[in-house]
Each structure stands twice: as C-alpha cells, then as structure tokens.
Amino acid sequence: MTGEPFLLLILKWGGELTPAGLVQAVELGQSFRCIYPEDEATGEAAAAMPGFGLLRLHSTYRHDLKIYASDEGRVQMTAAAFAGGFLDLEGTELPPLLAHLVKCDQGSSRMLDTSCDTTGEHQLRVKDVPHELLEMDKELTGEDFDKLA
C-alpha cells in the first residue's frame, strides 16, 4: 500500500432478511392462502375469512406442509415468514416455523438449483464488468458509472 488515500469495498451477495422483506414474505403467503378455492357448503362463514379452505385442508392432512429452501439463511427465513402468512400464524416467531415447516438439506438444494453450465458462464460475464472497473487504479468516470448501471 502506498500512503495515498484509497477506498476498499467489500461486496456481499445475500445477507439477512430485512424488515421489508419479512413483511413482503408474510403478505405473499397470505395472498397464496387466498388462492385456494373455498368450499361452497360452508356458506357465509368462509367468505368472512378468506383462505379458510386452505387452512382446513392443512389441518385435515395432519399439518404435513413442507416448504423447500436453499441452505442460505436469508432464504430460509423468507420461507419461514411465507409459511407464517400462508398458514395465518400471526405473532409466531420465525425459528419454530423454520424448524418445523422449512426443509433445507442437500437434496432440497439440489432440487432447487436449476442452474446449468451456460447460466454460470453468463453470471461470470456479468460480474466481469464491475470487477474490472473496481480493480482499476484510476478515478471512475461518468462512462465507467454508466457501465455499472
């Protein structure tokens, strides 16, 4: 290192589930719950509680719902938040939901990983531009910033 000022950037892909991400995952779960058709025989009571048909189906099948997630923590917490909204479990902490409803093991990760060799090549090419610009020993110009955008 020279004595000149410099900027060191450490970029990370992934991270923790944000409060906004938590709200979005719960709301998505609630929306998915309401997609399941209601039982017409239940009448007005079901209309007052959207998603009741799915909750009844879930309890009928011995609470055997599994949600698959990759092994990344943020993804697992998002899946647990989705499950809480999906099953109308308000106020439930995420760790118990994660332990009971979210399946994340090597088999699950393999099943969820649909990438192929060509996808990896594209990802590497996309990462090349910012990497080259950030490794340069010069001040970035407006044109450089346009390349990043």
Coordinates of C-alpha atoms in Angstrom, one line a residue:
M1 CA 0.0 0.0 0.0
T2 CA 1.2 3.5 -0.7
G3 CA 0.5 6.4 1.6
E4 CA -2.3 7.7 -0.7
P5 CA -5.9 7.6 0.3
F6 CA -7.9 4.6 -1.0
L7 CA -11.3 3.1 -0.8
L8 CA -11.7 -0.6 -0.1
L9 CA -15.2 -2.0 -1.0
I10 CA -16.3 -5.4 0.2
L11 CA -19.4 -6.5 -1.6
K12 CA -21.5 -9.4 -0.4
W13 CA -24.2 -11.2 -2.2
G14 CA -27.1 -12.3 0.1
G15 CA -27.3 -11.3 3.7
E16 CA -30.1 -11.1 6.3
L17 CA -33.8 -10.9 5.8
T18 CA -34.7 -7.2 6.1
P19 CA -37.9 -5.9 7.9
A20 CA -39.3 -5.0 4.5
G21 CA -38.5 -8.5 3.1
L22 CA -40.2 -10.0 6.2
V23 CA -43.4 -8.1 5.5
Q24 CA -43.3 -8.9 1.8
A25 CA -42.9 -12.7 2.5
V26 CA -45.8 -12.7 5.0
E27 CA -48.1 -10.8 2.6
L28 CA -47.1 -13.2 -0.2
G29 CA -48.0 -16.1 2.0
Q30 CA -51.4 -14.5 2.8
S31 CA -52.1 -13.9 -0.9
F32 CA -51.2 -17.6 -1.7
R33 CA -53.5 -18.8 1.1
C34 CA -56.4 -16.9 -0.5
I35 CA -55.9 -18.5 -3.9
Y36 CA -57.2 -21.9 -2.7
P37 CA -60.9 -22.2 -3.5
E38 CA -63.4 -22.1 -0.7
D39 CA -65.9 -24.9 0.0
E40 CA -69.3 -23.6 -1.1
A41 CA -71.0 -25.8 1.5
T42 CA -69.6 -23.7 4.3
G43 CA -71.5 -20.6 3.2
E44 CA -71.0 -17.1 4.6
A45 CA -68.6 -18.0 7.4
A46 CA -65.9 -18.9 4.9
A47 CA -66.5 -15.7 2.9
A48 CA -65.7 -13.7 6.1
M49 CA -62.3 -15.5 6.5
P50 CA -60.5 -15.7 3.1
G51 CA -58.2 -18.7 2.9
F52 CA -60.2 -20.8 5.4
G53 CA -60.5 -23.6 2.9
L54 CA -56.7 -24.0 2.7
L55 CA -56.3 -23.9 6.5
R56 CA -59.0 -26.6 6.8
L57 CA -57.2 -28.7 4.2
H58 CA -53.9 -28.2 6.0
S59 CA -55.4 -29.4 9.3
T60 CA -57.1 -32.4 7.6
Y61 CA -53.7 -33.6 6.2
R62 CA -52.1 -33.7 9.7
H63 CA -50.2 -30.5 9.2
D64 CA -47.8 -32.1 6.7
L65 CA -46.8 -29.0 4.8
K66 CA -43.2 -28.7 3.8
I67 CA -41.6 -25.6 2.2
Y68 CA -38.3 -26.2 0.5
A69 CA -35.5 -23.6 0.7
S70 CA -31.8 -23.4 -0.2
D71 CA -29.2 -23.5 2.5
E72 CA -28.8 -19.7 2.7
G73 CA -30.1 -18.3 6.0
R74 CA -31.9 -15.3 4.4
V75 CA -33.7 -17.7 2.0
Q76 CA -34.7 -20.0 4.9
M77 CA -36.0 -17.1 7.0
T78 CA -38.0 -15.8 4.0
A79 CA -39.6 -19.3 3.6
A80 CA -40.5 -19.3 7.3
A81 CA -42.1 -15.9 7.0
F82 CA -44.0 -17.0 3.9
A83 CA -45.2 -20.1 5.9
G84 CA -46.4 -17.9 8.7
G85 CA -48.5 -15.8 6.3
F86 CA -49.7 -18.8 4.4
L87 CA -50.9 -20.6 7.5
D88 CA -52.2 -17.5 9.2
L89 CA -49.8 -17.8 12.1
E90 CA -49.7 -14.2 13.4
G91 CA -47.2 -13.4 16.1
T92 CA -45.3 -16.6 15.7
E93 CA -41.5 -16.3 15.8
L94 CA -39.7 -17.4 12.7
P95 CA -37.3 -20.0 14.2
P96 CA -40.0 -22.5 15.2
L97 CA -41.6 -22.1 11.7
L98 CA -38.2 -22.7 10.2
A99 CA -37.6 -25.8 12.2
H100 CA -41.0 -27.4 11.5
L101 CA -42.0 -26.3 8.1
V102 CA -38.9 -25.4 6.1
K103 CA -36.9 -28.2 4.6
C104 CA -33.4 -27.3 3.7
D105 CA -30.9 -30.1 3.1
Q106 CA -28.5 -31.2 0.4
G107 CA -31.3 -32.9 -1.5
S108 CA -33.5 -29.8 -1.4
S109 CA -30.7 -27.6 -2.6
R110 CA -30.0 -29.9 -5.5
M111 CA -33.7 -30.0 -6.4
L112 CA -33.9 -26.1 -6.3
D113 CA -30.7 -25.5 -8.1
T114 CA -31.7 -25.4 -11.7
S115 CA -28.6 -23.7 -13.0
C116 CA -26.7 -25.2 -15.8
D117 CA -23.2 -24.7 -17.2
T118 CA -24.3 -21.9 -19.6
T119 CA -26.0 -20.0 -16.7
G120 CA -22.8 -20.0 -14.8
E121 CA -20.9 -18.6 -17.8
H122 CA -23.4 -15.7 -18.1
Q123 CA -23.1 -14.9 -14.4
L124 CA -19.4 -14.8 -14.6
R125 CA -19.5 -12.5 -17.7
V126 CA -21.9 -10.1 -15.9
K127 CA -19.6 -10.0 -12.8
D128 CA -16.6 -9.2 -15.0
V129 CA -17.5 -5.6 -15.8
P130 CA -17.9 -4.4 -12.2
H131 CA -14.8 -6.4 -11.2
E132 CA -12.7 -4.8 -13.9
L133 CA -13.9 -1.3 -13.0
L134 CA -13.3 -1.7 -9.3
E135 CA -9.8 -3.2 -9.8
M136 CA -8.6 -0.2 -11.9
D137 CA -6.1 2.1 -10.4
K138 CA -7.8 5.3 -11.6
E139 CA -10.8 7.5 -10.7
L140 CA -14.0 6.3 -12.2
T141 CA -15.5 8.5 -14.9
G142 CA -19.2 9.0 -15.8
E143 CA -18.7 6.5 -18.6
D144 CA -17.5 4.0 -16.0
F145 CA -20.5 4.5 -13.9
D146 CA -22.8 4.1 -16.9
K147 CA -21.2 0.7 -17.4
L148 CA -22.0 -0.3 -13.9
A149 CA -25.7 0.8 -14.2

